[in-house]
Tab-separated table of C-alpha atoms and ligand atoms in Angstrom:
chain	number	residue	atom	x	y	z
A	1	MET	CA	0.000	0.000	0.000
A	2	ALA	CA	2.894	2.346	0.754
A	3	ASN	CA	4.007	2.432	-2.882
A	4	LEU	CA	0.525	2.666	-4.255
A	5	ASN	CA	0.424	5.026	-7.173
A	6	LEU	CA	-2.025	7.900	-6.776
A	7	LYS	CA	-3.702	7.204	-10.080
A	8	PHE	CA	-4.178	3.576	-9.127
A	9	LEU	CA	-5.616	4.597	-5.784
A	10	ILE	CA	-8.049	7.007	-7.353
A	11	VAL	CA	-9.110	4.614	-10.112
A	12	ALA	CA	-9.519	1.864	-7.533
A	13	LEU	CA	-11.466	4.162	-5.261
A	14	LEU	CA	-13.707	5.622	-7.899
A	15	SER	CA	-14.417	2.595	-10.049
A	16	GLY	CA	-14.109	-0.635	-8.072
A	17	PRO	CA	-16.080	0.101	-4.936
A	18	MET	CA	-18.685	2.096	-6.835
A	19	LEU	CA	-19.331	-0.767	-9.218
A	20	VAL	CA	-19.252	-3.459	-6.574
A	21	LEU	CA	-20.961	-1.647	-3.737
A	22	GLY	CA	-22.906	0.959	-5.672
A	23	GLY	CA	-25.970	-1.228	-5.693
A	24	CYS	CA	-25.895	-1.555	-1.915
A	25	GLN	CA	-25.856	2.192	-1.382
A	26	SER	CA	-29.474	2.559	-2.336
A	27	LEU	CA	-30.424	0.174	0.465
A	28	ASN	CA	-29.336	2.497	3.242
A	29	THR	CA	-28.915	5.913	1.612
A	30	LYS	CA	-31.571	8.083	0.073
A	31	PRO	CA	-30.370	9.161	-3.388
A	32	GLU	CA	-31.311	12.786	-2.695
A	33	ASP	CA	-29.004	12.985	0.353
A	34	SER	CA	-26.239	15.520	-0.223
A	35	LEU	CA	-22.652	14.524	0.402
A	36	TYR	CA	-22.676	16.768	3.500
A	37	GLN	CA	-25.670	14.887	4.891
A	38	GLN	CA	-24.163	11.496	4.064
A	39	LEU	CA	-21.070	12.475	6.059
A	40	GLY	CA	-23.272	13.180	9.082
A	41	GLU	CA	-23.158	16.973	8.766
A	42	ARG	CA	-20.519	18.961	10.666
A	43	GLU	CA	-20.667	16.715	13.732
A	44	GLY	CA	-20.128	13.573	11.650
A	45	ILE	CA	-17.246	15.208	9.792
A	46	ALA	CA	-15.683	16.322	13.100
A	47	ASN	CA	-15.807	12.684	14.302
A	48	VAL	CA	-14.138	11.489	11.097
A	49	VAL	CA	-11.394	14.117	11.462
A	50	GLU	CA	-10.819	13.119	15.092
A	51	ASP	CA	-10.334	9.479	14.056
A	52	LEU	CA	-8.141	10.617	11.178
A	53	LEU	CA	-5.867	12.390	13.678
A	54	TYR	CA	-5.460	9.169	15.718
A	55	LEU	CA	-4.593	7.267	12.525
A	56	ILE	CA	-2.050	9.937	11.517
A	57	VAL	CA	-0.328	9.671	14.912
A	58	GLU	CA	0.025	5.887	14.400
A	59	ASP	CA	1.247	6.151	10.796
A	60	GLU	CA	5.036	6.263	10.538
A	61	ARG	CA	4.865	7.304	6.875
A	62	ILE	CA	3.515	10.724	7.874
A	63	ASN	CA	3.407	11.286	11.646
A	64	HIS	CA	6.801	13.034	11.726
A	65	GLN	CA	5.365	15.792	9.517
A	66	PHE	CA	2.769	16.631	12.173
A	67	LYS	CA	5.138	17.138	15.136
A	68	GLY	CA	4.294	20.366	16.967
A	69	VAL	CA	1.041	20.975	15.104
A	70	ASP	CA	-1.759	22.692	17.066
A	71	VAL	CA	-4.116	19.702	17.129
A	72	ALA	CA	-7.276	21.620	18.131
A	73	GLN	CA	-6.774	24.187	15.372
A	74	PHE	CA	-5.920	21.487	12.830
A	75	HIS	CA	-9.071	19.585	13.801
A	76	ASP	CA	-11.278	22.675	13.513
A	77	ASN	CA	-9.849	23.869	10.226
A	78	LEU	CA	-9.823	20.489	8.498
A	79	THR	CA	-13.396	19.876	9.680
A	80	ASP	CA	-14.488	23.230	8.226
A	81	GLN	CA	-12.665	22.515	4.988
A	82	LEU	CA	-14.256	19.076	4.507
A	83	CYS	CA	-17.637	20.508	5.544
A	84	GLU	CA	-17.356	23.248	2.902
A	85	LEU	CA	-16.040	20.883	0.198
A	86	SER	CA	-18.950	18.513	0.822
A	87	GLY	CA	-21.477	21.304	0.298
A	88	GLY	CA	-22.116	22.103	3.962
A	89	PRO	CA	-22.741	25.524	5.523
A	90	CYS	CA	-19.148	26.041	6.705
A	91	THR	CA	-16.378	28.365	5.631
A	92	TYR	CA	-12.756	27.292	5.775
A	93	THR	CA	-10.855	30.210	7.324
A	94	GLY	CA	-7.393	28.629	7.537
A	95	ARG	CA	-4.370	29.424	5.392
A	96	GLU	CA	-4.246	28.593	1.713
A	97	MET	CA	-3.323	24.944	0.888
A	98	ARG	CA	-0.188	25.680	-1.167
A	99	GLU	CA	1.202	28.081	1.433
A	100	LEU	CA	0.485	25.653	4.318
A	101	HIS	CA	2.160	22.641	2.743
A	102	ALA	CA	4.892	24.394	0.745
A	103	ASP	CA	7.854	23.519	2.989
A	104	MET	CA	6.853	19.923	3.737
A	105	ALA	CA	8.158	18.230	0.544
A	106	ILE	CA	5.118	15.937	0.628
A	107	THR	CA	5.573	12.815	-1.533
A	108	ASP	CA	2.946	10.834	-3.450
A	109	THR	CA	3.295	8.089	-0.850
A	110	GLN	CA	2.544	10.562	1.939
A	111	PHE	CA	-0.397	12.091	0.083
A	112	ASN	CA	-1.795	8.605	-0.526
A	113	ALA	CA	-1.186	7.695	3.136
A	114	LEU	CA	-3.311	10.617	4.261
A	115	ALA	CA	-6.068	9.736	1.769
A	116	GLU	CA	-5.918	6.101	2.936
A	117	ASN	CA	-6.241	7.186	6.588
A	118	LEU	CA	-9.159	9.437	5.725
A	119	ILE	CA	-10.914	6.480	4.068
A	120	LEU	CA	-10.206	4.299	7.119
A	121	ALA	CA	-11.590	7.024	9.403
A	122	MET	CA	-14.744	7.217	7.255
A	123	GLU	CA	-15.042	3.412	7.415
A	124	GLN	CA	-14.802	3.584	11.208
A	125	ASN	CA	-17.692	6.065	11.181
A	126	ASP	CA	-19.872	3.943	8.856
A	127	ILE	CA	-19.843	6.506	6.058
A	128	PRO	CA	-21.316	4.871	2.925
A	129	THR	CA	-18.707	3.919	0.314
A	130	GLY	CA	-20.252	6.167	-2.330
A	131	ALA	CA	-19.926	9.178	-0.011
A	132	GLN	CA	-16.298	8.234	0.762
A	133	ASN	CA	-15.548	8.239	-2.968
A	134	ARG	CA	-17.282	11.556	-3.502
A	135	LEU	CA	-15.317	13.250	-0.720
A	136	ILE	CA	-12.002	11.903	-2.042
A	137	LYS	CA	-12.976	13.226	-5.490
A	138	GLN	CA	-13.518	16.700	-3.970
A	139	LEU	CA	-9.979	16.587	-2.539
A	140	LEU	CA	-8.262	15.736	-5.828
A	141	PRO	CA	-8.074	19.345	-7.104
A	142	LEU	CA	-5.992	20.142	-3.979
A	143	TYR	CA	-3.316	17.602	-4.981
A	144	PRO	CA	-0.969	19.945	-6.935
A	145	ASP	CA	-1.059	22.584	-4.170
A	146	ILE	CA	-0.393	20.065	-1.395
A	147	ARG	CA	2.425	18.393	-3.380
A	148	ASN	CA	3.740	21.863	-4.267
A	149	LEU	CA	3.840	20.937	-7.977
B	201	HEM	C1	-5.979	15.700	0.767
B	201	HEM	C2	-4.946	15.944	1.503
B	201	HEM	C3	-4.825	17.047	2.516
B	201	HEM	C4	-5.727	17.973	2.958
B	201	HEM	C5	-7.179	18.150	2.542
B	201	HEM	C6	-5.059	18.789	3.943
B	201	HEM	C7	-5.648	19.838	4.612
B	201	HEM	C8	-5.023	20.607	5.542
B	201	HEM	C9	-5.626	21.712	6.247
B	201	HEM	C10	-7.063	22.178	6.079
B	201	HEM	C11	-4.702	22.235	7.061
B	201	HEM	C12	-4.888	23.456	7.993
B	201	HEM	C13	-5.005	23.008	9.403
B	201	HEM	C14	-4.595	24.086	10.359
B	201	HEM	O1	-4.962	25.235	10.158
B	201	HEM	O2	-3.921	23.759	11.332
B	201	HEM	C15	-3.504	21.454	6.905
B	201	HEM	C16	-2.348	21.649	7.606
B	201	HEM	C17	-1.317	20.753	7.640
B	201	HEM	N1	-1.144	19.681	6.809
B	201	HEM	FE1	-2.414	19.077	5.388
B	201	HEM	N2	-3.781	18.353	4.081
B	201	HEM	C18	-3.594	17.294	3.238
B	201	HEM	C19	-2.454	16.554	3.077
B	201	HEM	C20	-1.385	16.604	3.927
B	201	HEM	C21	-0.285	15.673	3.934
B	201	HEM	C22	-0.155	14.499	2.956
B	201	HEM	C23	0.532	16.048	4.938
B	201	HEM	C24	1.830	15.431	5.396
B	201	HEM	C25	2.128	14.178	5.244
B	201	HEM	C26	-0.030	17.220	5.561
B	201	HEM	C27	0.507	17.882	6.628
B	201	HEM	C28	-0.026	19.012	7.207
B	201	HEM	C29	0.562	19.689	8.352
B	201	HEM	C30	1.824	19.260	9.103
B	201	HEM	C31	-0.246	20.795	8.628
B	201	HEM	C32	-0.070	21.857	9.728
B	201	HEM	C33	0.678	23.019	9.171
B	201	HEM	C34	0.853	24.119	10.193
B	201	HEM	O3	0.226	24.126	11.251
B	201	HEM	O4	1.673	25.002	9.906
B	201	HEM	N3	-1.191	17.537	4.921
B	201	HEM	N4	-3.730	20.478	5.970
């Protein structure tokens, strides 16, 4: 998993699970639910971000990058960002993505590790697979800024 290519991850995330599990979604999710609602609104997103933080701390591929980070602020800002990106009534007020990550020399492996942990955190919070895929898709445009490309 550590060497997983981003493209492979995305293709796997967007095609495989959707095809295999897409049919199941309709059993427990109303099609008109917005992504924000499927994530459990701001409270649900805050729970996902909290679990993501625990997973980051355990993950030796990326935890060194987070030493000294203000955890409460990180939690608040990432929650607002995911809330806004999922169509919720939040406004991300933190610093711009490129500026924040510019000095971190983030690799593809590290980017994928964070995406993988976010998916695991969503799994832990019983977020439907289709909603997981849709959130990851919303994050893809941030990739060049976070990788400083
Ligand atoms: C889709 C991927 C990512 C998203 C959406 C994202 C989002 C964010 C957001 C919203 C913040 C602001 C939090 C704050 O104000 O404290 C932030 C900060 C930060 N991010 Fe990311 N990030 C991503 C990937 C990564 C990766 C892969 C790493 C390192 C492996 C990383 C390391 C950090 C660190 C260390 C900070 C704190 C910077 C500081 O306080 O100066 N991020 N990120």
